[in-house]
Amino acid sequence: GCYRARLRKRENPAYIHRFTPAQHAHIGEFIRHFTEGMFLDTLGRSPEARESFQKALRYPGYYASDRHRLAYCAWRVAETSPALALAVEQTRERHVKHVLLEAAYKIASSYKGQGAWEKSLALFSNILELAEPLGFKRMCGGVHFHVGEIYLQRGEKERATNRFRETLASIPDHRKAKLYLEFCRATTRV
């Protein structure tokens, strides 16, 4: 037998989706781990919360609304480099690995925006180590771009130039990388 769940698709009328008993059990397990993680987080028990969020990430995400919960779990797990590496290693689904690395990417970008360049560089290098073997080419290109911007802000034009070249190798149509590369070339010639 199949379980039925009523879903709404934006403004369209509701439609029925059938779940197998195994899928239904996954949904309950996901909600339990997610809720447990949120509760432990409010108590300030971050390591235990991360563990629960990591368990919740095993859920494949049957509903579109679950992506937000999965992204939150990934963000909490991706905050520390060892936890990120462990989560990516233990995750079997490629799309969940991408969600984890994307969450870490956003965290590293926010560190860069706050001026915490060392934290940002450390997390970006960890993302590169994990994303390159998985073939996430665009993500790697984005990481190289952000690292190049940091080097440029620190006045390390040669290192920045190398990173912008790496960006263009991964994402040939990256306009900002082309502009920064031209800027670096023009200022080093003078």
mmCIF file with all atom_site columns, C-alpha atoms in Angstrom:
data_model
loop_
_atom_site.group_PDB
_atom_site.id
_atom_site.type_symbol
_atom_site.label_atom_id
_atom_site.label_alt_id
_atom_site.label_comp_id
_atom_site.label_asym_id
_atom_site.label_entity_id
_atom_site.label_seq_id
_atom_site.pdbx_PDB_ins_code
_atom_site.Cartn_x
_atom_site.Cartn_y
_atom_site.Cartn_z
_atom_site.occupancy
_atom_site.B_iso_or_equiv
_atom_site.pdbx_formal_charge
_atom_site.auth_seq_id
_atom_site.auth_comp_id
_atom_site.auth_asym_id
_atom_site.auth_atom_id
_atom_site.pdbx_PDB_model_num
ATOM 1   C CA . GLY A 1 1   ? 0.000  0.000  0.000   1.00 0.00 ? 1   GLY A CA 1
ATOM 2   C CA . CYS A 1 2   ? 0.971  3.609  -0.487  1.00 0.00 ? 2   CYS A CA 1
ATOM 3   C CA . TYR A 1 3   ? 0.524  6.566  1.785   1.00 0.00 ? 3   TYR A CA 1
ATOM 4   C CA . ARG A 1 4   ? -1.006 9.697  0.324   1.00 0.00 ? 4   ARG A CA 1
ATOM 5   C CA . ALA A 1 5   ? 0.069  13.211 1.068   1.00 0.00 ? 5   ALA A CA 1
ATOM 6   C CA . ARG A 1 6   ? -1.621 16.347 -0.180  1.00 0.00 ? 6   ARG A CA 1
ATOM 7   C CA . LEU A 1 7   ? 0.816  18.852 -1.666  1.00 0.00 ? 7   LEU A CA 1
ATOM 8   C CA . ARG A 1 8   ? 0.184  22.342 -2.953  1.00 0.00 ? 8   ARG A CA 1
ATOM 9   C CA . LYS A 1 9   ? 1.946  23.725 -5.979  1.00 0.00 ? 9   LYS A CA 1
ATOM 10  C CA . ARG A 1 10  ? 1.919  27.524 -5.676  1.00 0.00 ? 10  ARG A CA 1
ATOM 11  C CA . GLU A 1 11  ? -1.412 28.848 -6.979  1.00 0.00 ? 11  GLU A CA 1
ATOM 12  C CA . ASN A 1 12  ? -2.382 25.647 -8.767  1.00 0.00 ? 12  ASN A CA 1
ATOM 13  C CA . PRO A 1 13  ? -4.888 23.246 -7.247  1.00 0.00 ? 13  PRO A CA 1
ATOM 14  C CA . ALA A 1 14  ? -3.549 20.567 -4.933  1.00 0.00 ? 14  ALA A CA 1
ATOM 15  C CA . TYR A 1 15  ? -2.356 17.289 -6.364  1.00 0.00 ? 15  TYR A CA 1
ATOM 16  C CA . ILE A 1 16  ? -1.740 13.912 -4.794  1.00 0.00 ? 16  ILE A CA 1
ATOM 17  C CA . HIS A 1 17  ? 1.675  12.304 -4.437  1.00 0.00 ? 17  HIS A CA 1
ATOM 18  C CA . ARG A 1 18  ? 1.979  8.685  -3.359  1.00 0.00 ? 18  ARG A CA 1
ATOM 19  C CA . PHE A 1 19  ? 4.695  7.644  -0.913  1.00 0.00 ? 19  PHE A CA 1
ATOM 20  C CA . THR A 1 20  ? 5.888  4.121  -0.272  1.00 0.00 ? 20  THR A CA 1
ATOM 21  C CA . PRO A 1 21  ? 6.126  3.020  3.376   1.00 0.00 ? 21  PRO A CA 1
ATOM 22  C CA . ALA A 1 22  ? 9.937  3.360  3.180   1.00 0.00 ? 22  ALA A CA 1
ATOM 23  C CA . GLN A 1 23  ? 9.658  6.965  1.954   1.00 0.00 ? 23  GLN A CA 1
ATOM 24  C CA . HIS A 1 24  ? 7.135  7.719  4.693   1.00 0.00 ? 24  HIS A CA 1
ATOM 25  C CA . ALA A 1 25  ? 9.565  6.367  7.311   1.00 0.00 ? 25  ALA A CA 1
ATOM 26  C CA . HIS A 1 26  ? 12.330 8.611  5.865   1.00 0.00 ? 26  HIS A CA 1
ATOM 27  C CA . ILE A 1 27  ? 10.108 11.671 6.284   1.00 0.00 ? 27  ILE A CA 1
ATOM 28  C CA . GLY A 1 28  ? 9.452  10.891 9.951   1.00 0.00 ? 28  GLY A CA 1
ATOM 29  C CA . GLU A 1 29  ? 13.138 10.238 10.591  1.00 0.00 ? 29  GLU A CA 1
ATOM 30  C CA . PHE A 1 30  ? 14.131 13.497 8.892   1.00 0.00 ? 30  PHE A CA 1
ATOM 31  C CA . ILE A 1 31  ? 11.654 15.569 10.953  1.00 0.00 ? 31  ILE A CA 1
ATOM 32  C CA . ARG A 1 32  ? 12.855 13.887 14.168  1.00 0.00 ? 32  ARG A CA 1
ATOM 33  C CA . HIS A 1 33  ? 16.556 14.600 13.489  1.00 0.00 ? 33  HIS A CA 1
ATOM 34  C CA . PHE A 1 34  ? 15.865 18.131 12.256  1.00 0.00 ? 34  PHE A CA 1
ATOM 35  C CA . THR A 1 35  ? 13.758 18.993 15.319  1.00 0.00 ? 35  THR A CA 1
ATOM 36  C CA . GLU A 1 36  ? 16.312 17.413 17.659  1.00 0.00 ? 36  GLU A CA 1
ATOM 37  C CA . GLY A 1 37  ? 19.065 19.484 16.031  1.00 0.00 ? 37  GLY A CA 1
ATOM 38  C CA . MET A 1 38  ? 17.056 22.694 16.398  1.00 0.00 ? 38  MET A CA 1
ATOM 39  C CA . PHE A 1 39  ? 16.364 21.902 20.077  1.00 0.00 ? 39  PHE A CA 1
ATOM 40  C CA . LEU A 1 40  ? 20.027 21.117 20.846  1.00 0.00 ? 40  LEU A CA 1
ATOM 41  C CA . ASP A 1 41  ? 21.034 24.293 19.015  1.00 0.00 ? 41  ASP A CA 1
ATOM 42  C CA . THR A 1 42  ? 18.804 26.410 21.248  1.00 0.00 ? 42  THR A CA 1
ATOM 43  C CA . LEU A 1 43  ? 20.428 24.801 24.289  1.00 0.00 ? 43  LEU A CA 1
ATOM 44  C CA . GLY A 1 44  ? 23.854 25.809 22.969  1.00 0.00 ? 44  GLY A CA 1
ATOM 45  C CA . ARG A 1 45  ? 24.956 22.216 22.389  1.00 0.00 ? 45  ARG A CA 1
ATOM 46  C CA . SER A 1 46  ? 26.339 22.841 18.885  1.00 0.00 ? 46  SER A CA 1
ATOM 47  C CA . PRO A 1 47  ? 28.416 19.644 18.413  1.00 0.00 ? 47  PRO A CA 1
ATOM 48  C CA . GLU A 1 48  ? 25.414 17.453 19.252  1.00 0.00 ? 48  GLU A CA 1
ATOM 49  C CA . ALA A 1 49  ? 23.156 19.627 17.090  1.00 0.00 ? 49  ALA A CA 1
ATOM 50  C CA . ARG A 1 50  ? 25.562 19.246 14.156  1.00 0.00 ? 50  ARG A CA 1
ATOM 51  C CA . GLU A 1 51  ? 25.430 15.478 14.616  1.00 0.00 ? 51  GLU A CA 1
ATOM 52  C CA . SER A 1 52  ? 21.623 15.529 14.408  1.00 0.00 ? 52  SER A CA 1
ATOM 53  C CA . PHE A 1 53  ? 21.676 17.814 11.382  1.00 0.00 ? 53  PHE A CA 1
ATOM 54  C CA . GLN A 1 54  ? 24.177 15.480 9.730   1.00 0.00 ? 54  GLN A CA 1
ATOM 55  C CA . LYS A 1 55  ? 21.781 12.563 10.273  1.00 0.00 ? 55  LYS A CA 1
ATOM 56  C CA . ALA A 1 56  ? 18.947 14.663 8.825   1.00 0.00 ? 56  ALA A CA 1
ATOM 57  C CA . LEU A 1 57  ? 21.008 15.257 5.681   1.00 0.00 ? 57  LEU A CA 1
ATOM 58  C CA . ARG A 1 58  ? 20.648 11.578 4.742   1.00 0.00 ? 58  ARG A CA 1
ATOM 59  C CA . TYR A 1 59  ? 17.042 12.355 3.799   1.00 0.00 ? 59  TYR A CA 1
ATOM 60  C CA . PRO A 1 60  ? 16.604 12.703 0.008   1.00 0.00 ? 60  PRO A CA 1
ATOM 61  C CA . GLY A 1 61  ? 14.033 15.544 0.170   1.00 0.00 ? 61  GLY A CA 1
ATOM 62  C CA . TYR A 1 62  ? 10.672 14.551 -1.278  1.00 0.00 ? 62  TYR A CA 1
ATOM 63  C CA . TYR A 1 63  ? 9.007  17.937 -0.786  1.00 0.00 ? 63  TYR A CA 1
ATOM 64  C CA . ALA A 1 64  ? 10.294 21.177 -2.313  1.00 0.00 ? 64  ALA A CA 1
ATOM 65  C CA . SER A 1 65  ? 9.873  22.863 1.102   1.00 0.00 ? 65  SER A CA 1
ATOM 66  C CA . ASP A 1 66  ? 12.332 20.355 2.616   1.00 0.00 ? 66  ASP A CA 1
ATOM 67  C CA . ARG A 1 67  ? 15.160 21.976 0.649   1.00 0.00 ? 67  ARG A CA 1
ATOM 68  C CA . HIS A 1 68  ? 15.102 24.908 3.076   1.00 0.00 ? 68  HIS A CA 1
ATOM 69  C CA . ARG A 1 69  ? 15.421 22.571 6.046   1.00 0.00 ? 69  ARG A CA 1
ATOM 70  C CA . LEU A 1 70  ? 18.161 20.595 4.287   1.00 0.00 ? 70  LEU A CA 1
ATOM 71  C CA . ALA A 1 71  ? 19.999 23.834 3.460   1.00 0.00 ? 71  ALA A CA 1
ATOM 72  C CA . TYR A 1 72  ? 19.809 24.890 7.121   1.00 0.00 ? 72  TYR A CA 1
ATOM 73  C CA . CYS A 1 73  ? 21.196 21.510 8.197   1.00 0.00 ? 73  CYS A CA 1
ATOM 74  C CA . ALA A 1 74  ? 23.988 21.844 5.670   1.00 0.00 ? 74  ALA A CA 1
ATOM 75  C CA . TRP A 1 75  ? 24.804 25.340 6.888   1.00 0.00 ? 75  TRP A CA 1
ATOM 76  C CA . ARG A 1 76  ? 25.080 24.170 10.500  1.00 0.00 ? 76  ARG A CA 1
ATOM 77  C CA . VAL A 1 77  ? 27.251 21.204 9.505   1.00 0.00 ? 77  VAL A CA 1
ATOM 78  C CA . ALA A 1 78  ? 29.425 23.246 7.115   1.00 0.00 ? 78  ALA A CA 1
ATOM 79  C CA . GLU A 1 79  ? 30.418 25.810 9.737   1.00 0.00 ? 79  GLU A CA 1
ATOM 80  C CA . THR A 1 80  ? 33.529 23.891 10.704  1.00 0.00 ? 80  THR A CA 1
ATOM 81  C CA . SER A 1 81  ? 35.970 22.373 8.212   1.00 0.00 ? 81  SER A CA 1
ATOM 82  C CA . PRO A 1 82  ? 36.317 18.925 9.856   1.00 0.00 ? 82  PRO A CA 1
ATOM 83  C CA . ALA A 1 83  ? 32.528 18.589 10.142  1.00 0.00 ? 83  ALA A CA 1
ATOM 84  C CA . LEU A 1 84  ? 32.142 19.595 6.495   1.00 0.00 ? 84  LEU A CA 1
ATOM 85  C CA . ALA A 1 85  ? 34.711 17.060 5.296   1.00 0.00 ? 85  ALA A CA 1
ATOM 86  C CA . LEU A 1 86  ? 33.122 14.295 7.368   1.00 0.00 ? 86  LEU A CA 1
ATOM 87  C CA . ALA A 1 87  ? 29.609 15.148 6.148   1.00 0.00 ? 87  ALA A CA 1
ATOM 88  C CA . VAL A 1 88  ? 30.667 15.188 2.475   1.00 0.00 ? 88  VAL A CA 1
ATOM 89  C CA . GLU A 1 89  ? 32.547 11.912 2.910   1.00 0.00 ? 89  GLU A CA 1
ATOM 90  C CA . GLN A 1 90  ? 29.618 10.154 4.598   1.00 0.00 ? 90  GLN A CA 1
ATOM 91  C CA . THR A 1 91  ? 26.956 11.434 2.195   1.00 0.00 ? 91  THR A CA 1
ATOM 92  C CA . ARG A 1 92  ? 26.161 9.154  -0.711  1.00 0.00 ? 92  ARG A CA 1
ATOM 93  C CA . GLU A 1 93  ? 23.853 11.431 -2.728  1.00 0.00 ? 93  GLU A CA 1
ATOM 94  C CA . ARG A 1 94  ? 25.689 13.823 -5.047  1.00 0.00 ? 94  ARG A CA 1
ATOM 95  C CA . HIS A 1 95  ? 23.049 16.564 -4.741  1.00 0.00 ? 95  HIS A CA 1
ATOM 96  C CA . VAL A 1 96  ? 23.332 16.583 -0.938  1.00 0.00 ? 96  VAL A CA 1
ATOM 97  C CA . LYS A 1 97  ? 27.131 16.895 -1.237  1.00 0.00 ? 97  LYS A CA 1
ATOM 98  C CA . HIS A 1 98  ? 26.524 19.907 -3.470  1.00 0.00 ? 98  HIS A CA 1
ATOM 99  C CA . VAL A 1 99  ? 24.099 21.420 -0.930  1.00 0.00 ? 99  VAL A CA 1
ATOM 100 C CA . LEU A 1 100 ? 26.707 20.974 1.825   1.00 0.00 ? 100 LEU A CA 1
ATOM 101 C CA . LEU A 1 101 ? 29.483 22.586 -0.211  1.00 0.00 ? 101 LEU A CA 1
ATOM 102 C CA . GLU A 1 102 ? 27.181 25.377 -1.353  1.00 0.00 ? 102 GLU A CA 1
ATOM 103 C CA . ALA A 1 103 ? 26.329 26.173 2.271   1.00 0.00 ? 103 ALA A CA 1
ATOM 104 C CA . ALA A 1 104 ? 30.035 26.280 3.134   1.00 0.00 ? 104 ALA A CA 1
ATOM 105 C CA . TYR A 1 105 ? 30.623 28.491 0.066   1.00 0.00 ? 105 TYR A CA 1
ATOM 106 C CA . LYS A 1 106 ? 28.031 30.991 1.342   1.00 0.00 ? 106 LYS A CA 1
ATOM 107 C CA . ILE A 1 107 ? 29.574 30.980 4.814   1.00 0.00 ? 107 ILE A CA 1
ATOM 108 C CA . ALA A 1 108 ? 33.062 31.598 3.379   1.00 0.00 ? 108 ALA A CA 1
ATOM 109 C CA . SER A 1 109 ? 31.660 34.410 1.201   1.00 0.00 ? 109 SER A CA 1
ATOM 110 C CA . SER A 1 110 ? 30.079 36.039 4.228   1.00 0.00 ? 110 SER A CA 1
ATOM 111 C CA . TYR A 1 111 ? 33.399 35.808 6.110   1.00 0.00 ? 111 TYR A CA 1
ATOM 112 C CA . LYS A 1 112 ? 35.032 37.551 3.139   1.00 0.00 ? 112 LYS A CA 1
ATOM 113 C CA . GLY A 1 113 ? 32.386 40.287 3.247   1.00 0.00 ? 113 GLY A CA 1
ATOM 114 C CA . GLN A 1 114 ? 33.024 40.808 6.958   1.00 0.00 ? 114 GLN A CA 1
ATOM 115 C CA . GLY A 1 115 ? 36.764 41.144 6.358   1.00 0.00 ? 115 GLY A CA 1
ATOM 116 C CA . ALA A 1 116 ? 37.621 37.864 8.110   1.00 0.00 ? 116 ALA A CA 1
ATOM 117 C CA . TRP A 1 117 ? 39.954 36.906 5.253   1.00 0.00 ? 117 TRP A CA 1
ATOM 118 C CA . GLU A 1 118 ? 41.908 34.183 7.047   1.00 0.00 ? 118 GLU A CA 1
ATOM 119 C CA . LYS A 1 119 ? 38.718 32.322 8.045   1.00 0.00 ? 119 LYS A CA 1
ATOM 120 C CA . SER A 1 120 ? 37.386 32.771 4.539   1.00 0.00 ? 120 SER A CA 1
ATOM 121 C CA . LEU A 1 121 ? 40.593 31.504 2.893   1.00 0.00 ? 121 LEU A CA 1
ATOM 122 C CA . ALA A 1 122 ? 40.696 28.457 5.175   1.00 0.00 ? 122 ALA A CA 1
ATOM 123 C CA . LEU A 1 123 ? 37.109 27.492 4.390   1.00 0.00 ? 123 LEU A CA 1
ATOM 124 C CA . PHE A 1 124 ? 37.502 28.194 0.658   1.00 0.00 ? 124 PHE A CA 1
ATOM 125 C CA . SER A 1 125 ? 40.595 25.977 0.473   1.00 0.00 ? 125 SER A CA 1
ATOM 126 C CA . ASN A 1 126 ? 38.685 23.208 2.247   1.00 0.00 ? 126 ASN A CA 1
ATOM 127 C CA . ILE A 1 127 ? 35.816 23.566 -0.238  1.00 0.00 ? 127 ILE A CA 1
ATOM 128 C CA . LEU A 1 128 ? 38.273 23.283 -3.138  1.00 0.00 ? 128 LEU A CA 1
ATOM 129 C CA . GLU A 1 129 ? 39.772 20.095 -1.705  1.00 0.00 ? 129 GLU A CA 1
ATOM 130 C CA . LEU A 1 130 ? 36.323 18.541 -1.465  1.00 0.00 ? 130 LEU A CA 1
ATOM 131 C CA . ALA A 1 131 ? 34.673 19.947 -4.629  1.00 0.00 ? 131 ALA A CA 1
ATOM 132 C CA . GLU A 1 132 ? 37.432 19.315 -7.200  1.00 0.00 ? 132 GLU A CA 1
ATOM 133 C CA . PRO A 1 133 ? 37.358 15.483 -6.965  1.00 0.00 ? 133 PRO A CA 1
ATOM 134 C CA . LEU A 1 134 ? 33.554 15.595 -7.226  1.00 0.00 ? 134 LEU A CA 1
ATOM 135 C CA . GLY A 1 135 ? 33.725 17.613 -10.455 1.00 0.00 ? 135 GLY A CA 1
ATOM 136 C CA . PHE A 1 136 ? 31.826 20.693 -9.238  1.00 0.00 ? 136 PHE A CA 1
ATOM 137 C CA . LYS A 1 137 ? 33.579 22.873 -11.798 1.00 0.00 ? 137 LYS A CA 1
ATOM 138 C CA . ARG A 1 138 ? 31.490 26.054 -11.455 1.00 0.00 ? 138 ARG A CA 1
ATOM 139 C CA . MET A 1 139 ? 31.760 25.986 -7.683  1.00 0.00 ? 139 MET A CA 1
ATOM 140 C CA . CYS A 1 140 ? 35.542 25.606 -7.910  1.00 0.00 ? 140 CYS A CA 1
ATOM 141 C CA . GLY A 1 141 ? 35.650 28.517 -10.349 1.00 0.00 ? 141 GLY A CA 1
ATOM 142 C CA . GLY A 1 142 ? 33.652 30.639 -7.911  1.00 0.00 ? 142 GLY A CA 1
ATOM 143 C CA . VAL A 1 143 ? 35.989 29.708 -5.068  1.00 0.00 ? 143 VAL A CA 1
ATOM 144 C CA . HIS A 1 144 ? 39.031 30.681 -7.140  1.00 0.00 ? 144 HIS A CA 1
ATOM 145 C CA . PHE A 1 145 ? 37.366 34.003 -7.942  1.00 0.00 ? 145 PHE A CA 1
ATOM 146 C CA . HIS A 1 146 ? 36.644 34.848 -4.291  1.00 0.00 ? 146 HIS A CA 1
ATOM 147 C CA . VAL A 1 147 ? 40.169 33.856 -3.233  1.00 0.00 ? 147 VAL A CA 1
ATOM 148 C CA . GLY A 1 148 ? 41.535 36.016 -6.061  1.00 0.00 ? 148 GLY A CA 1
ATOM 149 C CA . GLU A 1 149 ? 39.512 38.969 -4.773  1.00 0.00 ? 149 GLU A CA 1
ATOM 150 C CA . ILE A 1 150 ? 40.933 38.472 -1.290  1.00 0.00 ? 150 ILE A CA 1
ATOM 151 C CA . TYR A 1 151 ? 44.490 38.367 -2.660  1.00 0.00 ? 151 TYR A CA 1
ATOM 152 C CA . LEU A 1 152 ? 43.791 41.491 -4.711  1.00 0.00 ? 152 LEU A CA 1
ATOM 153 C CA . GLN A 1 153 ? 42.513 43.335 -1.620  1.00 0.00 ? 153 GLN A CA 1
ATOM 154 C CA . ARG A 1 154 ? 45.639 42.279 0.247   1.00 0.00 ? 154 ARG A CA 1
ATOM 155 C CA . GLY A 1 155 ? 47.822 43.601 -2.583  1.00 0.00 ? 155 GLY A CA 1
ATOM 156 C CA . GLU A 1 156 ? 49.068 40.190 -3.729  1.00 0.00 ? 156 GLU A CA 1
ATOM 157 C CA . LYS A 1 157 ? 48.482 40.745 -7.467  1.00 0.00 ? 157 LYS A CA 1
ATOM 158 C CA . GLU A 1 158 ? 50.483 37.777 -8.730  1.00 0.00 ? 158 GLU A CA 1
ATOM 159 C CA . ARG A 1 159 ? 48.550 35.311 -6.586  1.00 0.00 ? 159 ARG A CA 1
ATOM 160 C CA . ALA A 1 160 ? 45.297 37.066 -7.519  1.00 0.00 ? 160 ALA A CA 1
ATOM 161 C CA . THR A 1 161 ? 46.164 36.806 -11.224 1.00 0.00 ? 161 THR A CA 1
ATOM 162 C CA . ASN A 1 162 ? 46.710 33.048 -10.879 1.00 0.00 ? 162 ASN A CA 1
ATOM 163 C CA . ARG A 1 163 ? 43.337 32.637 -9.161  1.00 0.00 ? 163 ARG A CA 1
ATOM 164 C CA . PHE A 1 164 ? 41.511 34.663 -11.821 1.00 0.00 ? 164 PHE A CA 1
ATOM 165 C CA . ARG A 1 165 ? 43.103 32.454 -14.493 1.00 0.00 ? 165 ARG A CA 1
ATOM 166 C CA . GLU A 1 166 ? 41.870 29.387 -12.613 1.00 0.00 ? 166 GLU A CA 1
ATOM 167 C CA . THR A 1 167 ? 38.395 30.961 -12.503 1.00 0.00 ? 167 THR A CA 1
ATOM 168 C CA . LEU A 1 168 ? 38.400 31.483 -16.263 1.00 0.00 ? 168 LEU A CA 1
ATOM 169 C CA . ALA A 1 169 ? 39.588 27.909 -16.809 1.00 0.00 ? 169 ALA A CA 1
ATOM 170 C CA . SER A 1 170 ? 36.494 26.675 -14.948 1.00 0.00 ? 170 SER A CA 1
ATOM 171 C CA . ILE A 1 171 ? 34.048 29.406 -16.022 1.00 0.00 ? 171 ILE A CA 1
ATOM 172 C CA . PRO A 1 172 ? 35.224 30.953 -19.322 1.00 0.00 ? 172 PRO A CA 1
ATOM 173 C CA . ASP A 1 173 ? 32.424 33.541 -19.414 1.00 0.00 ? 173 ASP A CA 1
ATOM 174 C CA . HIS A 1 174 ? 33.078 34.988 -15.913 1.00 0.00 ? 174 HIS A CA 1
ATOM 175 C CA . ARG A 1 175 ? 33.031 38.747 -16.626 1.00 0.00 ? 175 ARG A CA 1
ATOM 176 C CA . LYS A 1 176 ? 34.378 40.005 -13.313 1.00 0.00 ? 176 LYS A CA 1
ATOM 177 C CA . ALA A 1 177 ? 37.312 37.603 -13.440 1.00 0.00 ? 177 ALA A CA 1
ATOM 178 C CA . LYS A 1 178 ? 38.184 38.922 -16.910 1.00 0.00 ? 178 LYS A CA 1
ATOM 179 C CA . LEU A 1 179 ? 37.991 42.515 -15.656 1.00 0.00 ? 179 LEU A CA 1
ATOM 180 C CA . TYR A 1 180 ? 40.132 41.818 -12.599 1.00 0.00 ? 180 TYR A CA 1
ATOM 181 C CA . LEU A 1 181 ? 42.659 39.927 -14.717 1.00 0.00 ? 181 LEU A CA 1
ATOM 182 C CA . GLU A 1 182 ? 42.943 42.894 -17.089 1.00 0.00 ? 182 GLU A CA 1
ATOM 183 C CA . PHE A 1 183 ? 43.297 45.228 -14.097 1.00 0.00 ? 183 PHE A CA 1
ATOM 184 C CA . CYS A 1 184 ? 46.096 43.106 -12.639 1.00 0.00 ? 184 CYS A CA 1
ATOM 185 C CA . ARG A 1 185 ? 47.913 42.977 -15.970 1.00 0.00 ? 185 ARG A CA 1
ATOM 186 C CA . ALA A 1 186 ? 47.557 46.745 -16.540 1.00 0.00 ? 186 ALA A CA 1
ATOM 187 C CA . THR A 1 187 ? 48.788 47.711 -13.077 1.00 0.00 ? 187 THR A CA 1
ATOM 188 C CA . THR A 1 188 ? 51.777 45.345 -13.102 1.00 0.00 ? 188 THR A CA 1
ATOM 189 C CA . ARG A 1 189 ? 52.990 46.657 -16.489 1.00 0.00 ? 189 ARG A CA 1
ATOM 190 C CA . VAL A 1 190 ? 53.080 50.262 -15.298 1.00 0.00 ? 190 VAL A CA 1
#
